[in-house]
Short mmCIF file of C-alpha atoms in Angstrom, two decimals:
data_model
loop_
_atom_site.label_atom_id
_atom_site.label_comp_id
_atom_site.label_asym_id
_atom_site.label_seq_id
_atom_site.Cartn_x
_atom_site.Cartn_y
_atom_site.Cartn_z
CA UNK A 1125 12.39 -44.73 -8.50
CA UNK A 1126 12.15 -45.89 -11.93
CA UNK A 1127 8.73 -44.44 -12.45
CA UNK A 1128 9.65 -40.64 -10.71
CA UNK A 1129 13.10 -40.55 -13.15
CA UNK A 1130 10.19 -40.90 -15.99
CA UNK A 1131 7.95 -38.06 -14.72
CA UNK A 1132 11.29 -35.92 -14.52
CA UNK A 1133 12.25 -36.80 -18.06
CA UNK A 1134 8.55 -36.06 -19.45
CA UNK A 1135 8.22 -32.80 -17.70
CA UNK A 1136 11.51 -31.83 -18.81
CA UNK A 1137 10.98 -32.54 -22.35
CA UNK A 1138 7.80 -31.10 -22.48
CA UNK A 1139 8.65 -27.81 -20.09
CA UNK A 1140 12.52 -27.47 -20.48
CA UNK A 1141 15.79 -28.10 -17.89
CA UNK A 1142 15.64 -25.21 -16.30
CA UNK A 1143 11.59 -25.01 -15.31
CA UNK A 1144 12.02 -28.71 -13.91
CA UNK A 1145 15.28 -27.58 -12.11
CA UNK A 1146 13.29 -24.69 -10.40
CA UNK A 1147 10.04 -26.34 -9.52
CA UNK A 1148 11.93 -29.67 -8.17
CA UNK A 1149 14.39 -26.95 -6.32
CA UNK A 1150 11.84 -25.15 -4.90
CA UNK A 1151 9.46 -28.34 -3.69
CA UNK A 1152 12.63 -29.95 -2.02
CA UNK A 1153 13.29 -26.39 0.22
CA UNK A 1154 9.21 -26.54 0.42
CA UNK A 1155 9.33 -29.99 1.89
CA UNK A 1156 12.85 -30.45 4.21
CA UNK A 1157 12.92 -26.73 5.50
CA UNK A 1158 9.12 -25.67 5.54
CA UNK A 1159 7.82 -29.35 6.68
CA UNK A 1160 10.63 -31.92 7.43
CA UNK A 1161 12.99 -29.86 9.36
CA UNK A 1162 10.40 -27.80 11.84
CA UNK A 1163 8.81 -31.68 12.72
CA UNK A 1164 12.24 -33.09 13.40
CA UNK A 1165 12.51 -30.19 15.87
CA UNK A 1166 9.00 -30.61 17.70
CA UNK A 1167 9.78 -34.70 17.67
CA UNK A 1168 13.05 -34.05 19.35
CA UNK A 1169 11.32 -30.91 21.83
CA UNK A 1170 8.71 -33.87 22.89
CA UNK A 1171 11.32 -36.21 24.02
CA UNK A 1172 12.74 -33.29 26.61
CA UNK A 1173 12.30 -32.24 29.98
CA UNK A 1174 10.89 -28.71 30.81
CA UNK A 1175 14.25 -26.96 31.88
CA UNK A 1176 15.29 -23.58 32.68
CA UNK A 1177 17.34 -22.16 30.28
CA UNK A 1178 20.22 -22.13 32.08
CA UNK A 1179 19.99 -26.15 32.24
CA UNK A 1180 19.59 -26.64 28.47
CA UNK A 1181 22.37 -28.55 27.36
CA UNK A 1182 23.22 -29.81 31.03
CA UNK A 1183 23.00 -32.88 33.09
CA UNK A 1184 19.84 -32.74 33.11
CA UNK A 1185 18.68 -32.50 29.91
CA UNK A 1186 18.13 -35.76 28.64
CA UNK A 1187 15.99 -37.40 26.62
CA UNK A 1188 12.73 -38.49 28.37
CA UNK A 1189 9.35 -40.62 27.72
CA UNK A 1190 6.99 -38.42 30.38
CA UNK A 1191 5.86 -35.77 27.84
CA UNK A 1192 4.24 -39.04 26.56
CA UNK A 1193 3.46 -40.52 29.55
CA UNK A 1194 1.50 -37.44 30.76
CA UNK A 1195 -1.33 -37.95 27.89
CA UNK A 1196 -2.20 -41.20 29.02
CA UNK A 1197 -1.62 -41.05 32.81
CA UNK A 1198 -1.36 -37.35 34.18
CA UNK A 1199 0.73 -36.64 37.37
CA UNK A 1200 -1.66 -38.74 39.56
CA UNK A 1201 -0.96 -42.45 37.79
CA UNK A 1202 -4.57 -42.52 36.75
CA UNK A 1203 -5.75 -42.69 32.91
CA UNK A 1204 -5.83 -39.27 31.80
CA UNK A 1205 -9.79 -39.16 30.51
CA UNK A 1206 -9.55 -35.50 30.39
CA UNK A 1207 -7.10 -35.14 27.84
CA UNK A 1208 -7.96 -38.52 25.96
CA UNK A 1209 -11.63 -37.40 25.49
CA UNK A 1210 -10.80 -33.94 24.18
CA UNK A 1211 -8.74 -35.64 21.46
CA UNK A 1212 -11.20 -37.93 20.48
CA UNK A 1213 -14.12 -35.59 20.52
CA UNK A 1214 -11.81 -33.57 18.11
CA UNK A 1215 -11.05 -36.30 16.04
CA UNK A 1216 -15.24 -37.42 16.24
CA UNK A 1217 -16.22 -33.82 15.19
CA UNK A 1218 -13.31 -33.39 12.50
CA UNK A 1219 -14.85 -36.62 11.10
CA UNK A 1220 -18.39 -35.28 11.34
CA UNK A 1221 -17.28 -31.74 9.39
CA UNK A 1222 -15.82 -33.97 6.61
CA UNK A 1223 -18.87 -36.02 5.70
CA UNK A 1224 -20.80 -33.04 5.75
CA UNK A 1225 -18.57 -31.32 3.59
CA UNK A 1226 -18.77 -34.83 1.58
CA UNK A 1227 -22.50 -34.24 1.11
CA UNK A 1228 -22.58 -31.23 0.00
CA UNK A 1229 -20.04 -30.90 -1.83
CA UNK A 1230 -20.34 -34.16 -4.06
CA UNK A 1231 -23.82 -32.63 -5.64
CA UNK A 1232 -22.22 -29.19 -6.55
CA UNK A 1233 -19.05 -30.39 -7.56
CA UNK A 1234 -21.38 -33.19 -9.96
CA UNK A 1235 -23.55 -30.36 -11.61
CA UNK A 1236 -20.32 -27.98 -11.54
CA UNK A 1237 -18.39 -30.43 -13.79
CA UNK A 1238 -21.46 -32.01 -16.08
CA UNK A 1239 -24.27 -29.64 -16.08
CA UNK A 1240 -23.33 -26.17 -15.16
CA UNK A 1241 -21.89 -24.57 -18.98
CA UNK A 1242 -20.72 -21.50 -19.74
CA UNK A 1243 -22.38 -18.45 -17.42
CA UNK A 1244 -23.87 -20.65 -15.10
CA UNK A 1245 -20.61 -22.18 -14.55
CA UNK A 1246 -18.79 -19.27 -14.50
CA UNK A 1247 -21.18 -17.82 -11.87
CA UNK A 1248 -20.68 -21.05 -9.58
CA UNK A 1249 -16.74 -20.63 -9.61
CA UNK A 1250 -17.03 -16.91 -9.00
CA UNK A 1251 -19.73 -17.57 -5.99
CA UNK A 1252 -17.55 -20.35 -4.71
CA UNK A 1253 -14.39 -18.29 -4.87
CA UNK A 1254 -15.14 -14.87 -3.77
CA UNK A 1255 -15.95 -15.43 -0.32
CA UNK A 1256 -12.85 -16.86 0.18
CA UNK A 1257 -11.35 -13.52 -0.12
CA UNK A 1258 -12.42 -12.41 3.47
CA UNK A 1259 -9.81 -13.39 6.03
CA UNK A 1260 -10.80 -16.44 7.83
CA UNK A 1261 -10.69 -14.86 10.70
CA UNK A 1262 -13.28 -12.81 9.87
CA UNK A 1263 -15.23 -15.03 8.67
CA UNK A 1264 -15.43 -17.33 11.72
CA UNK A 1265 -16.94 -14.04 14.02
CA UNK A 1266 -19.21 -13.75 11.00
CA UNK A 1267 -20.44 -17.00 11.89
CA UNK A 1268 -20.27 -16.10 15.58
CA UNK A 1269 -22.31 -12.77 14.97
CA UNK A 1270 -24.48 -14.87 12.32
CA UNK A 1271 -25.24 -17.60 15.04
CA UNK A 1272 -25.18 -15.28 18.25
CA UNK A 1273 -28.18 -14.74 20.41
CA UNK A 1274 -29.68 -11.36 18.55
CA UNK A 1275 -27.94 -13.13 15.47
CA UNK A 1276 -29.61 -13.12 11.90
CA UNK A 1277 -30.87 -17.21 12.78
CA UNK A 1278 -32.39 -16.43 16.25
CA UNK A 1279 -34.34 -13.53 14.66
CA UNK A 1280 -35.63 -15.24 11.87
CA UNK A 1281 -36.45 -18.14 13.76
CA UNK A 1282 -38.16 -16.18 16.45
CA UNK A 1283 -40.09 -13.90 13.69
CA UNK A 1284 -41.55 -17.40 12.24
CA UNK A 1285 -42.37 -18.33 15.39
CA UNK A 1286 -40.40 -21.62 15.19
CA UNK A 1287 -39.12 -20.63 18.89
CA UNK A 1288 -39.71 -18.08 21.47
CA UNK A 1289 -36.60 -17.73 23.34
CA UNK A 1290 -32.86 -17.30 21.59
CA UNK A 1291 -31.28 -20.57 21.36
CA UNK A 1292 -27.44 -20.75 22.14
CA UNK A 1293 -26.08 -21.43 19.05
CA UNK A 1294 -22.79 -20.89 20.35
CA UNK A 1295 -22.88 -23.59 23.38
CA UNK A 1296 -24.46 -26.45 21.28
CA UNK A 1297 -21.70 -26.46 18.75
CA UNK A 1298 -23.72 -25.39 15.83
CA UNK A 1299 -22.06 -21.89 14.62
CA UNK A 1300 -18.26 -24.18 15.05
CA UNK A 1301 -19.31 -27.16 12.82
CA UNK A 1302 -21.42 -24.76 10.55
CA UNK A 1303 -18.27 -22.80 10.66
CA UNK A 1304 -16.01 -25.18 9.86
CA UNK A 1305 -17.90 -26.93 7.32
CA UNK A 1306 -17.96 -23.51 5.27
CA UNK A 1307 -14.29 -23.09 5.95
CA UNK A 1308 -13.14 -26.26 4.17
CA UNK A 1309 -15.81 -26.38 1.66
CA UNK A 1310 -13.35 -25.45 -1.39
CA UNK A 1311 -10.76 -28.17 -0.74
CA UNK A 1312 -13.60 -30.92 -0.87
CA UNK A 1313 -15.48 -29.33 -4.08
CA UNK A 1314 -12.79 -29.26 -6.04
CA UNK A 1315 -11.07 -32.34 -6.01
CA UNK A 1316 -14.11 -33.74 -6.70
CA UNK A 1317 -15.03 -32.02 -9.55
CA UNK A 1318 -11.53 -32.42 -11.17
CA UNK A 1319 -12.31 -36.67 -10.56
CA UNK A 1320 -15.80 -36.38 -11.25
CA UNK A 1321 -14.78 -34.02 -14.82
CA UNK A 1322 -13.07 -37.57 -16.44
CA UNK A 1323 -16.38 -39.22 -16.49
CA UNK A 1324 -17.40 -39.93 -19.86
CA UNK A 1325 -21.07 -38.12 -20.44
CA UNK A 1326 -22.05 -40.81 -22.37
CA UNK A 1327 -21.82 -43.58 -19.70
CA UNK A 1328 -24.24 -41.67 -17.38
CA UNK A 1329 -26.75 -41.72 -20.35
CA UNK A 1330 -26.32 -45.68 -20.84
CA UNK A 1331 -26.86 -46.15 -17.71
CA UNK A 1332 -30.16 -44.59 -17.82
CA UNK A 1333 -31.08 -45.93 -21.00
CA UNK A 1334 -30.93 -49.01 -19.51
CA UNK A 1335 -33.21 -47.82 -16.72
CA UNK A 1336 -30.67 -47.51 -13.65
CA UNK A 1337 -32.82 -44.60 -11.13
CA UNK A 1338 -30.42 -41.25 -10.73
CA UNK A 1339 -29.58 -42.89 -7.20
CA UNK A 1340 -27.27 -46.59 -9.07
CA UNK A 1341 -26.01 -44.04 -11.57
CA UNK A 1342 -24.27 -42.25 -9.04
CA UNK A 1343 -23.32 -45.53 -7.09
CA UNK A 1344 -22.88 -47.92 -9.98
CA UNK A 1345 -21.21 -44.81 -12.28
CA UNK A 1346 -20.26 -41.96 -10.65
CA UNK A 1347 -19.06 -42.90 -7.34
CA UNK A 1348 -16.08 -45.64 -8.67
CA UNK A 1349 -14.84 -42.34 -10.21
CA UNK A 1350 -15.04 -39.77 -8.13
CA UNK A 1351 -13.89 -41.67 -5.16
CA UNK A 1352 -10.22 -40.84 -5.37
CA UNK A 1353 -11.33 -36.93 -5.05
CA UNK A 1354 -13.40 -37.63 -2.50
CA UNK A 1355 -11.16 -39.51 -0.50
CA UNK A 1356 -8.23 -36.51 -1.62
CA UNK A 1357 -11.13 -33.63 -0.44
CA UNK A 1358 -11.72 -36.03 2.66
CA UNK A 1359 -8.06 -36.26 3.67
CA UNK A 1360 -7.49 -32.13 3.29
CA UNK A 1361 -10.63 -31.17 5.56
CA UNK A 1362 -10.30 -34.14 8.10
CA UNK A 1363 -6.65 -33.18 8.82
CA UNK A 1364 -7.09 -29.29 8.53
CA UNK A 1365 -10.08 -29.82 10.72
CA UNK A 1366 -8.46 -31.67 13.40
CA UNK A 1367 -6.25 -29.42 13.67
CA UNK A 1368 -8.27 -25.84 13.40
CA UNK A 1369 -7.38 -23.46 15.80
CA UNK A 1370 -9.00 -20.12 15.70
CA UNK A 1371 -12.11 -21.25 14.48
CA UNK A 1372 -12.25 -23.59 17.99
CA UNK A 1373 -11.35 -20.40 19.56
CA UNK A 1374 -13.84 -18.07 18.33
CA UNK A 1375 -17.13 -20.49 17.72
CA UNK A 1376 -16.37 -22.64 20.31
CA UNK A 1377 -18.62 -22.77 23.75
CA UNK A 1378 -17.47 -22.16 26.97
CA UNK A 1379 -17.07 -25.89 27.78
CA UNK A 1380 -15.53 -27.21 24.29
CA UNK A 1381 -12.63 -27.48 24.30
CA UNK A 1382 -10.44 -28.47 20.61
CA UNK A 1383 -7.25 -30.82 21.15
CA UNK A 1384 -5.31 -28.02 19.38
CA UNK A 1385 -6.58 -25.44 22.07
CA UNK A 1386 -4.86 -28.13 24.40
CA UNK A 1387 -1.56 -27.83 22.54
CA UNK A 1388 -1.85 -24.28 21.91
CA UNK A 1389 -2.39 -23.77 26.27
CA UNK A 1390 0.56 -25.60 26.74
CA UNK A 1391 2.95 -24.16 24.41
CA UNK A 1392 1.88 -20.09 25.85
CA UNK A 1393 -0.14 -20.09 28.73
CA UNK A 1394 1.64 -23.43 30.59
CA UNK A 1395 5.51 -22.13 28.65
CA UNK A 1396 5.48 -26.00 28.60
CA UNK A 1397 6.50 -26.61 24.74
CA UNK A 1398 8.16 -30.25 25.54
CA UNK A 1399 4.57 -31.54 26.21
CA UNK A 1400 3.01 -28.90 23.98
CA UNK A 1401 5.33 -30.67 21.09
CA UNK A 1402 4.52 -34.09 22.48
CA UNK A 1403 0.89 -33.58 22.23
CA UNK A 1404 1.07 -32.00 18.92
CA UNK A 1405 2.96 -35.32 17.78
CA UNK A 1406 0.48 -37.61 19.50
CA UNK A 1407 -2.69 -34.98 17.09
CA UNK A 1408 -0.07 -35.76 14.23
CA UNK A 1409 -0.11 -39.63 14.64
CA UNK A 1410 -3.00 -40.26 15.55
CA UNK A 1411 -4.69 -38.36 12.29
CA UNK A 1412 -2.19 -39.75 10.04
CA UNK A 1413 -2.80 -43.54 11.66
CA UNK A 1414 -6.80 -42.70 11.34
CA UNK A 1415 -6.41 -41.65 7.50
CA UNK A 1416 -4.35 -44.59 6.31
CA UNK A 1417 -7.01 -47.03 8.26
CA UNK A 1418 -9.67 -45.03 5.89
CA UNK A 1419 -7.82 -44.90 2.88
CA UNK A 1420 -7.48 -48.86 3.68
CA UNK A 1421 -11.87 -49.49 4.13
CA UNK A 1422 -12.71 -47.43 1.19
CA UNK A 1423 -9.34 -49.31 -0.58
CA UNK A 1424 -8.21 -46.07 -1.92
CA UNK A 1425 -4.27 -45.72 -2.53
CA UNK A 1426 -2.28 -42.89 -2.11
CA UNK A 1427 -1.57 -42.67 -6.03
CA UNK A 1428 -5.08 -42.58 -7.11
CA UNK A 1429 -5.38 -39.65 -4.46
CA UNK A 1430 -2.13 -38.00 -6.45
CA UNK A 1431 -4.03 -38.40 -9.28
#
């Protein structure tokens, strides 16, 4: 408490009363009505029965456990594989888009922040950036047209000669993971630069003085400081992966289906949104549960990824 009254007091002497007034005004509506509030309401939907509306408020409507229930057991008593295995393949593939953001993002944003200057930078930000000005949407059937069977990759491939037939892109996963690697790629290049930025030049050049190979630099030297953006960049894409939706939708094969394509059945196709909230709790959980247990290995704390 002691050290947020500080922070106040040194942004309002440095900004004025009223700017800290409006920016801690408008992050407390941001957080209770825009985050706190709407969760409070699917927590409470998820402890509900499915009534008619005429019942609401009745009798009947109670709080219950079997929204829960249902996840791990299903009507039948038995374990519920189908559901449990959707939700971890989403969290397995969520995990997989996130270290390959990781790796190809921690180059770019390491030449972006100490060898890119002037122009060249420039250019980078500008290449990075202006994509991102196509609607996501559009860009995920880009990816779907990109990786379709006459697609741009089939037909290159095919005019090589590295295969005969059109391979289906689409079924093995590759246009969704490509797709979602490319849709996160920003939140993981950037945090890292801004960590990666505070290195001192000099250190890297010591180090190689002294003979370390380019790989110990980066271990020894670069990694200790970058790590809290990479574990900030991690956090952003793991959770915003886990819980895509339309890119699932469009670049997904017939037989994939995303945990949040589960939710999304149950709150409009199934009118169910007491289990539809309950599952969306249990996606909630368990992602927060499974970044804390990272945060924990790589012993990275939740200030340093403030930072």
């Amino acid at each position: 408490m002691g050290a947020l009254q500080a922070s106040f007091t040194s942004f309002t002497n440095k900004h004025g009363l009223g700017v800290a007034c409006f920016i801690g005004l408008t992050v407390f509506f941001w957080v209770v009505f825009l985050i706190v509030l709407p969760q409070l309401a699917m927590v409470d939907f998820s402890f509900r029965y499915n009534l008619p509306q005429s019942q609401i408020g009745g009798a009947n409507d109670v709080y219950t456990l079997d929204n829960y229930a249902y996840f791990f057991q299903g009507n039948d008593g038995t374990i519920n594989t189908l559901d449990i295995g959707i939700l971890v393949k989403t969290l397995v593939a969520a995990l997989i888009v996130t270290l390959i953001d990781i790796a190809i993002c921690y180059p770019i944003a390491f030449i972006l922040a100490h060898s890119a200057t002037g122009v060249a930078a420039r250019l980078m930000v500008i290449g990075l950036i202006v994509p991102f000005w196509v609607n996501e949407i559009l860009r995920a059937f880009a990816f779907r047209v990109l990786f379709g069977a006459t697609g741009l990759v089939n037909g290159i491939g095919m005019n090589m000669g590295l295969w005969d037939v059109p391979i289906d892109f689409i079924r093995a996963d590759v246009a969704l993971y490509s797709g979602l690697v490319y849709a996160y790629i920003l939140l993981m290049i950037f945090p890292i630069f801004n960590a990666v930025e505070a290195l001192d030049r000099n250190q890297i050049e010591a180090a190689r003085d002294m003979g370390a190979s380019w790989w110990r630099v980066h271990w020894r030297v670069v990694l200790p400081i970058a790590k809290p953006g990479i574990a900030s960049g991690a956090t952003m894409v793991f959770m915003l992966t886990a819980g895509a939706l339309a890119a699932p939708q469009i670049l997904g094969g017939p037989s994939n289906l995303w945990f949040t394509q589960l939710i999304y059945q149950w709150f409009n196709q199934s009118a169910n949104w007491q289990r539809g909230s309950a599952y969306a709790v249990i996606l909630l959980l368990v992602c927060i549960g499974f970044v804390m247990m990272m945060m924990r290995v790589f012993k990275v704390s939740i200030g340093e990824i403030g930072r």
